PDB file of C-alpha atoms and ligand atoms in Angstrom:
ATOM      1  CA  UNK J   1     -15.985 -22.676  16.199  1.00 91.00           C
ATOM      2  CA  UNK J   2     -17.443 -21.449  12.886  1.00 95.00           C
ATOM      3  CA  UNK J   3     -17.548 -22.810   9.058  1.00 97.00           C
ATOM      4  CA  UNK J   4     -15.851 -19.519   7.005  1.00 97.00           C
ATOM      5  CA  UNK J   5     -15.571 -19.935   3.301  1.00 97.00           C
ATOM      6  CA  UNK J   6     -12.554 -17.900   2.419  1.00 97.00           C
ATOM      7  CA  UNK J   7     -11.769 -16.983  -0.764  1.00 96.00           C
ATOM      8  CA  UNK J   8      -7.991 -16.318  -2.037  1.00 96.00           C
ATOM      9  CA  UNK J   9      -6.587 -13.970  -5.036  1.00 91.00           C
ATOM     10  CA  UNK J  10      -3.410 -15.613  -6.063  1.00 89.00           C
ATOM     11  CA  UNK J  11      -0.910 -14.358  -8.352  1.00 89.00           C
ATOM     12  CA  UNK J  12      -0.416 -17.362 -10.508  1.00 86.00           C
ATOM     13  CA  UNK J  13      -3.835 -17.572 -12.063  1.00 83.00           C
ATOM     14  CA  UNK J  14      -7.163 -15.208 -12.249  1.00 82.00           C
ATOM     15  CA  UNK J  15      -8.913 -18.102 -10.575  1.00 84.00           C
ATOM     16  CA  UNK J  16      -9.534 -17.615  -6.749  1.00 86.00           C
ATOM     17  CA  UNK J  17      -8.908 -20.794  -4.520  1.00 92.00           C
ATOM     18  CA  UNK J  18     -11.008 -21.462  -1.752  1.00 96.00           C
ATOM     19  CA  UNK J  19     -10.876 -22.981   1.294  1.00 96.00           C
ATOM     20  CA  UNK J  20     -13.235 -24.216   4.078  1.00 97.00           C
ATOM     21  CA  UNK J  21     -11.986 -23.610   7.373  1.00 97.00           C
ATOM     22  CA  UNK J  22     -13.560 -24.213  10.905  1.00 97.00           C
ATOM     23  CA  UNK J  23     -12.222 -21.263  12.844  1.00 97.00           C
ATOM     24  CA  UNK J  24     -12.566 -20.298  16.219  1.00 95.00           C
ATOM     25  CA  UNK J  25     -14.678 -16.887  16.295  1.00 86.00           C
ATOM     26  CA  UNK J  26     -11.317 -15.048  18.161  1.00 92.00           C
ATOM     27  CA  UNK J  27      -9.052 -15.745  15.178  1.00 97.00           C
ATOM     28  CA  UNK J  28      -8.011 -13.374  13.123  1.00 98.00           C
ATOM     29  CA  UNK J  29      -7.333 -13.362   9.116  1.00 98.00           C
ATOM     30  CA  UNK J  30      -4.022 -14.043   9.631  1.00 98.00           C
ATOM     31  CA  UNK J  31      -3.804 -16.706  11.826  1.00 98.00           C
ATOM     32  CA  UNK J  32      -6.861 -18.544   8.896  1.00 98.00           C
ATOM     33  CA  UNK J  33      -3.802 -17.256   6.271  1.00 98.00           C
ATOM     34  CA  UNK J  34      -1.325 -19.526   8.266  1.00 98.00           C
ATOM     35  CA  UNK J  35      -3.589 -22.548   8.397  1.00 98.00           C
ATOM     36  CA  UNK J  36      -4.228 -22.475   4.629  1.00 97.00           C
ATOM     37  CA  UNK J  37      -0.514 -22.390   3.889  1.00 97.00           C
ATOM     38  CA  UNK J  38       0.193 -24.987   6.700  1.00 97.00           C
ATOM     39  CA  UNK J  39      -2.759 -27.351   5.886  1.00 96.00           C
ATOM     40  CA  UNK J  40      -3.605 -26.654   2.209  1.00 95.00           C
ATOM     41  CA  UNK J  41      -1.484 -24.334   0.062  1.00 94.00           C
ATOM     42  CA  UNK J  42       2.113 -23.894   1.641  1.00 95.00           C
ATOM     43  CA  UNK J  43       2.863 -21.756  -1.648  1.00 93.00           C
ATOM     44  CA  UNK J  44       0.518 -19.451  -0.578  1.00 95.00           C
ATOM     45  CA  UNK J  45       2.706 -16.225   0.081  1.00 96.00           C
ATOM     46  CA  UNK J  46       1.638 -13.460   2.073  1.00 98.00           C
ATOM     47  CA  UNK J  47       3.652 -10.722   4.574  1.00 98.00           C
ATOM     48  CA  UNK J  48       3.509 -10.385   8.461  1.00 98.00           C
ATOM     49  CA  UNK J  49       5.901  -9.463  10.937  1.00 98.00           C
ATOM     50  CA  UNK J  50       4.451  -7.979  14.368  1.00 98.00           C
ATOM     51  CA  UNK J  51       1.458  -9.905  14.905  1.00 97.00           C
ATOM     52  CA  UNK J  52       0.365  -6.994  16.962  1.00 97.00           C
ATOM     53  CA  UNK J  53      -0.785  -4.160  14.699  1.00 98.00           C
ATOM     54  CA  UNK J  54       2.503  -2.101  14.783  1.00 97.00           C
ATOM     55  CA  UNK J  55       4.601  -3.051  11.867  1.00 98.00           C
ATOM     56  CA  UNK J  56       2.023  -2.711   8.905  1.00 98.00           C
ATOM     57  CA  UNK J  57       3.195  -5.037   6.823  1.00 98.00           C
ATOM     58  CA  UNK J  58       0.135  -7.349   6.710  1.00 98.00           C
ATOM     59  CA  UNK J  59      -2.486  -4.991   5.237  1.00 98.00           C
ATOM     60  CA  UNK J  60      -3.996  -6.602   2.705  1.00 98.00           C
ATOM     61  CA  UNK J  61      -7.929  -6.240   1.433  1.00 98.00           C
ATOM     62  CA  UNK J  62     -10.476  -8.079   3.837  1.00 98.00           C
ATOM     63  CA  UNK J  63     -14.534  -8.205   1.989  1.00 98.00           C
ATOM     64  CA  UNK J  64     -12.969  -5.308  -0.195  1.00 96.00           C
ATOM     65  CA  UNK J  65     -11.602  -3.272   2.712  1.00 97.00           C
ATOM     66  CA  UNK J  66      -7.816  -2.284   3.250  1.00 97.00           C
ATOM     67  CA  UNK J  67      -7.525  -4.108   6.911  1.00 98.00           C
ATOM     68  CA  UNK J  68      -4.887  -5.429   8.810  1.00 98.00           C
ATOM     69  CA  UNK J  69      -5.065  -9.394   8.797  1.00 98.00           C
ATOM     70  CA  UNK J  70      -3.157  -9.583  12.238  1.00 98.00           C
ATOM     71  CA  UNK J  71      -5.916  -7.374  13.547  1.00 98.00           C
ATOM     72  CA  UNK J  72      -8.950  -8.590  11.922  1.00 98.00           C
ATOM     73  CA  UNK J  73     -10.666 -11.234  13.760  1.00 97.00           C
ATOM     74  CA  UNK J  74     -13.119 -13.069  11.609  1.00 97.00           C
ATOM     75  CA  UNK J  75     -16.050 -12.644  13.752  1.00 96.00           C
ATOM     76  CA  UNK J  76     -15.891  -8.673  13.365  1.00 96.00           C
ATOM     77  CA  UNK J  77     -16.774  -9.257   9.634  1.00 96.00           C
ATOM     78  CA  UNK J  78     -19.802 -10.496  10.038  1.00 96.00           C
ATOM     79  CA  UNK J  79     -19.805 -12.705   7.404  1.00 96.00           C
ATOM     80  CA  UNK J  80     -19.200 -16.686   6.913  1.00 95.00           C
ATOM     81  CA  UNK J  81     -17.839 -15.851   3.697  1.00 97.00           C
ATOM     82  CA  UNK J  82     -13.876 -14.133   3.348  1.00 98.00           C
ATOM     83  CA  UNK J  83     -12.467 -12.764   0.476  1.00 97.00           C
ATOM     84  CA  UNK J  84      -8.829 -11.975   0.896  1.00 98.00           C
ATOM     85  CA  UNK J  85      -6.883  -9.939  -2.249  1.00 97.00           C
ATOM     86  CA  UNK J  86      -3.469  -7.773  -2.025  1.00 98.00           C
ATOM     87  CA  UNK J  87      -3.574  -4.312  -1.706  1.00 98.00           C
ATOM     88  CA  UNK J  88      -5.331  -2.435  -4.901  1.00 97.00           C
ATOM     89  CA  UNK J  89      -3.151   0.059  -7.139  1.00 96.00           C
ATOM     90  CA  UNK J  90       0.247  -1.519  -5.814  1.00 97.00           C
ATOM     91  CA  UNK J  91       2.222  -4.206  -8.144  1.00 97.00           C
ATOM     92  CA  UNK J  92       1.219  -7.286  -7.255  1.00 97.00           C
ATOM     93  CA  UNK J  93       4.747  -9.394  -5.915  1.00 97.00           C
ATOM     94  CA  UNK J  94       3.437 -12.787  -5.284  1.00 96.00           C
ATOM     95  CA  UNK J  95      -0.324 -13.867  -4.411  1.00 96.00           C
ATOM     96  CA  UNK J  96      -0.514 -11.436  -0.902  1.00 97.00           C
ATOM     97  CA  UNK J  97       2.633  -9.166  -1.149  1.00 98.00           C
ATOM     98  CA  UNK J  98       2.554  -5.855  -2.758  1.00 98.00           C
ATOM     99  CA  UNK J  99       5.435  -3.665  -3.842  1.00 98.00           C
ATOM    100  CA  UNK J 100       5.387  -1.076  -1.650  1.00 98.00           C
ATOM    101  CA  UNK J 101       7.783   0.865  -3.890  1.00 98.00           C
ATOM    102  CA  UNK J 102       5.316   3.356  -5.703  1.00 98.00           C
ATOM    103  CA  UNK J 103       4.466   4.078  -2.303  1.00 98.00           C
ATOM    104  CA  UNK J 104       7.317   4.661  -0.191  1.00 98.00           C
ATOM    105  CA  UNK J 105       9.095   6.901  -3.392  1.00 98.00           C
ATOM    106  CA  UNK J 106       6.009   9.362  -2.424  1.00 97.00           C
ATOM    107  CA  UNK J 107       7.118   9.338   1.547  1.00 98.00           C
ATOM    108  CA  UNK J 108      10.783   9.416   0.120  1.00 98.00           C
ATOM    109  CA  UNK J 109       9.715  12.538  -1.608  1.00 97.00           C
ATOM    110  CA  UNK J 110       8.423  14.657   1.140  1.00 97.00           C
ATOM    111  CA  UNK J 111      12.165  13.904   3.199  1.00 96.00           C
ATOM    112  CA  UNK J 112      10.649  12.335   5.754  1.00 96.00           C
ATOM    113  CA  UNK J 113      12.991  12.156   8.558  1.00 95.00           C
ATOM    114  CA  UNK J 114      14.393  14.907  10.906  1.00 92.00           C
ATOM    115  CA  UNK J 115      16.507  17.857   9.689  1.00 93.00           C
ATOM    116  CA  UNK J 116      17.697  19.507  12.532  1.00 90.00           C
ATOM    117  CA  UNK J 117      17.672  23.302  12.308  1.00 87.00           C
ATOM    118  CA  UNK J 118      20.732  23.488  14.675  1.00 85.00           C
ATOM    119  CA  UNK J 119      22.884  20.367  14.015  1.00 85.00           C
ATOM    120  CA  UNK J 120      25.426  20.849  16.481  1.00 87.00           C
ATOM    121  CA  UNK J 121      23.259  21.945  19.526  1.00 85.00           C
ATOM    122  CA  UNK J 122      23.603  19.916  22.667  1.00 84.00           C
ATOM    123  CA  UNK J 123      20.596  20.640  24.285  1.00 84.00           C
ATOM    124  CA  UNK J 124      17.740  18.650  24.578  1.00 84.00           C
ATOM    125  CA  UNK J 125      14.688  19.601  22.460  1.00 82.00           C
ATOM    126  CA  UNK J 126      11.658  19.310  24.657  1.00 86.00           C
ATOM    127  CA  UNK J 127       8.523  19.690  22.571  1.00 85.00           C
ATOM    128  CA  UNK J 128       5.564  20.955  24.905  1.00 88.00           C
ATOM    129  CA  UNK J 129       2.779  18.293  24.997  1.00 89.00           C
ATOM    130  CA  UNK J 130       0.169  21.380  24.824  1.00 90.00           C
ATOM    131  CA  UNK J 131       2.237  22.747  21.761  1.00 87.00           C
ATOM    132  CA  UNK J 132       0.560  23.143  18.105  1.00 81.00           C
ATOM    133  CA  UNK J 133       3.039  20.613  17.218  1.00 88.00           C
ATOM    134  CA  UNK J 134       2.415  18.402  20.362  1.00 91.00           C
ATOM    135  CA  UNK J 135      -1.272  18.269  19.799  1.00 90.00           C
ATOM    136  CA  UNK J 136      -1.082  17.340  16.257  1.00 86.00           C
ATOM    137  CA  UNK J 137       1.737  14.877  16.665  1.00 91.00           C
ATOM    138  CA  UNK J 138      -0.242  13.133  19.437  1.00 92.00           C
ATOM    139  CA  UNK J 139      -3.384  12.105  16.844  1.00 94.00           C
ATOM    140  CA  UNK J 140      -1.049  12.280  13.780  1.00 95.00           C
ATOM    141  CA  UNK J 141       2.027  10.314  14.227  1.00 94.00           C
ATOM    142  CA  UNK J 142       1.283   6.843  14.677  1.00 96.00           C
ATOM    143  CA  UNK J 143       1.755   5.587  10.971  1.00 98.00           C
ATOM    144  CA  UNK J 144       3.078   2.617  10.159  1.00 98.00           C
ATOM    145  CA  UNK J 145       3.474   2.925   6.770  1.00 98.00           C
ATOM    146  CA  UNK J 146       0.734   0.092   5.850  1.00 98.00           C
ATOM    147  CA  UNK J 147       0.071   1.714   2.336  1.00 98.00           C
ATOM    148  CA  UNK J 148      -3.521   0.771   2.909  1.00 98.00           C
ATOM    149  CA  UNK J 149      -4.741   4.661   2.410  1.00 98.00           C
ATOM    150  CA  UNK J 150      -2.806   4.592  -0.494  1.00 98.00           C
ATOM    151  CA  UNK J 151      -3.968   1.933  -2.185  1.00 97.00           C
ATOM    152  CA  UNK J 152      -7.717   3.068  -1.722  1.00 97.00           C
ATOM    153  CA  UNK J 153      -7.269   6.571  -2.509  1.00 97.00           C
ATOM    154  CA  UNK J 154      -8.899   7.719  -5.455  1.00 94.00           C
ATOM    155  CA  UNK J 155      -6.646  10.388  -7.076  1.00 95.00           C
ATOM    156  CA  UNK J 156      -3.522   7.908  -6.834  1.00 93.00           C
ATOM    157  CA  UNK J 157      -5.860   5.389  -8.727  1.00 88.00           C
ATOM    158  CA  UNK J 158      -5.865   7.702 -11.513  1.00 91.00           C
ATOM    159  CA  UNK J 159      -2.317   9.943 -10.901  1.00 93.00           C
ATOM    160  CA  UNK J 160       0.422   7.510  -9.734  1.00 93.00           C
ATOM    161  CA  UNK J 161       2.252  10.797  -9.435  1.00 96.00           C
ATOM    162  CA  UNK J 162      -0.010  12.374  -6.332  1.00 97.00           C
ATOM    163  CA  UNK J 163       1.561  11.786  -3.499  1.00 98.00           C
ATOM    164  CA  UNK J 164      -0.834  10.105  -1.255  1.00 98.00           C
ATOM    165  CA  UNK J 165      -2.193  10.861   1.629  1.00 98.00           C
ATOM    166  CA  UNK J 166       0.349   9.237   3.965  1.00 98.00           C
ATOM    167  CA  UNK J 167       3.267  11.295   3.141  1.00 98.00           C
ATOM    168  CA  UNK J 168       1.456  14.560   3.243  1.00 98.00           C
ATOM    169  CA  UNK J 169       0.277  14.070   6.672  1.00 97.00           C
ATOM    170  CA  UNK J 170       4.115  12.704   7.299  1.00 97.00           C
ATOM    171  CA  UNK J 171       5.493  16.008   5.672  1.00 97.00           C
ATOM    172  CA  UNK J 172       2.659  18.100   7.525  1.00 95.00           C
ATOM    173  CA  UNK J 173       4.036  16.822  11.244  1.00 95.00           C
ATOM    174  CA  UNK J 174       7.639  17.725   9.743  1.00 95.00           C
ATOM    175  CA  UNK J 175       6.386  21.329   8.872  1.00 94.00           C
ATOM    176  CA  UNK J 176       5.402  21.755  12.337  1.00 92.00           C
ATOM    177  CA  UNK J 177       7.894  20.365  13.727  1.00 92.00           C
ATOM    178  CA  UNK J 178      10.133  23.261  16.020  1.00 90.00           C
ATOM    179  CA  UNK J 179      12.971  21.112  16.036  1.00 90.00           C
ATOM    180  CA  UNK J 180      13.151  20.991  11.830  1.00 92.00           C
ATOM    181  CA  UNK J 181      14.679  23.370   9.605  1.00 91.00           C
ATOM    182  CA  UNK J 182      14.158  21.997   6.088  1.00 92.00           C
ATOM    183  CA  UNK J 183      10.987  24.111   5.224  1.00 93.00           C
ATOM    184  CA  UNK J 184      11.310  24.923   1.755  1.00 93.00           C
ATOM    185  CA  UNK J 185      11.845  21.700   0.151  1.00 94.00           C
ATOM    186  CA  UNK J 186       9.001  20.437   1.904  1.00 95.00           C
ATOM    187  CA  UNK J 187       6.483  23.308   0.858  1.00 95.00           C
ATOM    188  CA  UNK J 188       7.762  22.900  -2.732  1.00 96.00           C
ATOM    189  CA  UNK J 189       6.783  18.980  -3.057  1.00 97.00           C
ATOM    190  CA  UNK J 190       3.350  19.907  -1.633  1.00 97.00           C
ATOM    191  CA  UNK J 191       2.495  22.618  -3.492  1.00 96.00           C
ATOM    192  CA  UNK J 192       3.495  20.616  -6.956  1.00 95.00           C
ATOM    193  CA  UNK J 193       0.929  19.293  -9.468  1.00 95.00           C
ATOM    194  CA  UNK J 194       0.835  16.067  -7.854  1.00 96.00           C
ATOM    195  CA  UNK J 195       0.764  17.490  -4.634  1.00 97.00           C
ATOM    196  CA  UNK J 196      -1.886  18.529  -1.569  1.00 97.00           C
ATOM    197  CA  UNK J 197      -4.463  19.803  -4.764  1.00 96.00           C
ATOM    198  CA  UNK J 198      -5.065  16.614  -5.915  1.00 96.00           C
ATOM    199  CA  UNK J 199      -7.036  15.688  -3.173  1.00 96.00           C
ATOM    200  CA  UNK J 200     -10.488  15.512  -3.540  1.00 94.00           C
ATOM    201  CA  UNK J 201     -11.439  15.107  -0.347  1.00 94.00           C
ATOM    202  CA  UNK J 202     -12.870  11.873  -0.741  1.00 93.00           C
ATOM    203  CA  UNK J 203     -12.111  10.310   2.991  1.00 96.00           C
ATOM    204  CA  UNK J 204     -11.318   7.140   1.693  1.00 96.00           C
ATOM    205  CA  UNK J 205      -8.028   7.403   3.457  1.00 97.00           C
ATOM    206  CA  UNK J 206      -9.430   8.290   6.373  1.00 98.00           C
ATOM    207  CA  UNK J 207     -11.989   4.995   6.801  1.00 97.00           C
ATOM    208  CA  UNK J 208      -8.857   2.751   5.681  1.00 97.00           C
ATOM    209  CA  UNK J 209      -6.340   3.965   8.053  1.00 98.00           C
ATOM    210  CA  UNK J 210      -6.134   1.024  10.803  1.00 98.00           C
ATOM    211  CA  UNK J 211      -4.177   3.481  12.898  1.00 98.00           C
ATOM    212  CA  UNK J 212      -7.233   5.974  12.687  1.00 97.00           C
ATOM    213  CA  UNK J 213      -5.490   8.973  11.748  1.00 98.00           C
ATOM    214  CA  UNK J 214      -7.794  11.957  10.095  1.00 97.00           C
ATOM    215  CA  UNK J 215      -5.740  12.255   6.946  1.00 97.00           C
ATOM    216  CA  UNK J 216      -8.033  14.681   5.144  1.00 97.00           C
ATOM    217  CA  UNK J 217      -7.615  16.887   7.816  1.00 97.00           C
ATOM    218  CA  UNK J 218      -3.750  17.198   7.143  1.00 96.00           C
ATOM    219  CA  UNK J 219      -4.063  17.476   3.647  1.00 97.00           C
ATOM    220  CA  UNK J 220      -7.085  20.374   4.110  1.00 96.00           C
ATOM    221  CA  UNK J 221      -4.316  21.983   7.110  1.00 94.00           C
ATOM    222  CA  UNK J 222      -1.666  21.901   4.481  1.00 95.00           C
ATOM    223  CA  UNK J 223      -4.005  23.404   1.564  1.00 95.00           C
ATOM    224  CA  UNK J 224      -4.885  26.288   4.020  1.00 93.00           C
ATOM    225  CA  UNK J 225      -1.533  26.804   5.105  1.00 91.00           C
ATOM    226  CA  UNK J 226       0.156  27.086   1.472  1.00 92.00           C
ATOM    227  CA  UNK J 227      -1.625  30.248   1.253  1.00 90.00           C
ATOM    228  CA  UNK J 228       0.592  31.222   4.192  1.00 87.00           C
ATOM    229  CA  UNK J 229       3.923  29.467   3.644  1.00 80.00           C
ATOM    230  CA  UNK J 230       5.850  31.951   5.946  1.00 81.00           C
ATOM    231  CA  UNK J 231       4.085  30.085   9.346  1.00 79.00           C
ATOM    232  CA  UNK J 232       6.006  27.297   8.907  1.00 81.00           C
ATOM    233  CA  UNK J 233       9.658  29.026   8.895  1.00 78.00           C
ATOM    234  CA  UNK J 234       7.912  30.948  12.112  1.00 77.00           C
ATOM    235  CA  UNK J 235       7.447  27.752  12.851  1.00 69.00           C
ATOM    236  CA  UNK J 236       3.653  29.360  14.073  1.00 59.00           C
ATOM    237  CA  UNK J 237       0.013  26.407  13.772  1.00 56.00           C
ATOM    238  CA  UNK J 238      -0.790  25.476  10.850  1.00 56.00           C
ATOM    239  CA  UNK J 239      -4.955  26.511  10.527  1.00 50.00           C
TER     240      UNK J 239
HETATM  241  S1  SF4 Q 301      -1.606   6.840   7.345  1.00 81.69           S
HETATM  242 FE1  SF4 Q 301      -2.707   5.037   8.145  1.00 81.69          FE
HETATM  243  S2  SF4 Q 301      -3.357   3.891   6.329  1.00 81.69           S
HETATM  244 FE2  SF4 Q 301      -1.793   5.372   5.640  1.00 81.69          FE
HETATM  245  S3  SF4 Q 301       0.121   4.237   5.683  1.00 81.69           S
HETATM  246 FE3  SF4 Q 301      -0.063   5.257   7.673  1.00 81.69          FE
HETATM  247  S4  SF4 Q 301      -1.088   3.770   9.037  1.00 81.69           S
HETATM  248 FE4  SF4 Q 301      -1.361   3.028   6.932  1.00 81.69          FE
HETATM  249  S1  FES Q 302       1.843  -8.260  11.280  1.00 81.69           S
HETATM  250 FE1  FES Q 302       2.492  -6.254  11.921  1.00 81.69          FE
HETATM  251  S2  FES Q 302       0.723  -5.047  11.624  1.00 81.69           S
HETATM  252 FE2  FES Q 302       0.032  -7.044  11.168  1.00 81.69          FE
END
């Protein structure tokens, strides 16, 4: 056990409240969140679901850093001292909780799901694990719409228009997709004014992403590939 002095944003006033906690070294943020709001504050409102890293709904910033709290054990931070805030450039709902609307009308944008090319066909689409598509999905796919590259991004700080980094690398795996047929609208939300050129290649994304996913890599693919729209109706790699 350890003495942490944590440090909580809440909604109600601009004063922080803190708390002195004894916390075993394998506890996470989360689990110090529930024992303030058991113990001490039980107004204290904050968002969780999974517990396990798969749901994203508890990123929140950790010493300044977009993190998980349900994956952030307190000893990692080196630091006896924890300062927990919401998510920056999101509404604030109550103390914890963002509104994740700004951010999912961006992922809304880029029409996320699957548009089959042949609606009516029977057959079973097997994409090829060694495919362009297979090989990008595999180190591409796995977000869980935290918002946390969002909210650190640099260009959405100051254009709540650009569409983030998220749903670019959402509509890039859609692009590439053999099984999808809705090409054009996609290409024509990227290649907008608030689109892939806003990017300034900052990598903030990239070091906030809990899931690890190179994000300025699919927004430099997509830049290169707008010069060559015609690949994705081929349905050929994106460079
Ligand atoms: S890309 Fe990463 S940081 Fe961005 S929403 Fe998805 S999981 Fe979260
Ligand atoms: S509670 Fe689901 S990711 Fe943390």
């Amino acid at each position: 056990m350890a003495t942490y002095q944590i440090k909580l944003a809440r909604s109600d006033t601009d004063a922080a409240r803190h708390f002195t906690l004894e916390l075993d070294s394998r506890m996470t943020v989360l689990d110090a969140l529930f024992i303030i709001q058991r113990e001490h504050d039980p107004s204290l409102s904050f968002r969780c679901s999974c517990r396990v890293g798969m749901c994203g709904t508890c990123a929140m910033r950790i010493n300044w850093m977009p993190r998980l709290a349900c994956q952030t054990r307190v000893e990692t931070l080196n630091a006896d001292a924890i300062t927990i805030e919401p998510l920056a450039q999101l509404p604030v709902a109550k103390d914890l909780i963002v509104d994740l609307g700004p951010f999912f009308e961006k992922w809304k944008r880029v029409r996320p799901a699957l548009h089959p090319k042949d609606k009516d066909s029977k057959q079973l689409a097997i994409v090829p694990p060694d495919s362009e598509f297979g090989r990008q999905a595999q180190v591409k796919r796995d977000c869980i719409t935290c918002g946390a590259c969002y909210s650190v991004c640099g260009i959405t700080g100051s254009n709540s228009e650009y569409l983030g980094p998220a749903a670019i690398n959402r509509a890039m795996l859609r692009l590439l997709d053999p099984r999808d047929g809705n090409v054009d609208d996609r290409l024509a939300v990227l290649n907008d004014e608030t689109g892939v050129w806003r990017c300034h290649t900052q990598f903030n994304c990239v070091a906030a992403c809990p899931k690890g996913i190179n994000l300025t890599d699919s927004i430099m693919k997509m830049k290169r590939s707008l010069l060559f729209p015609k690949k994705f109706h081929d349905k050929q790699a994106a460079t």
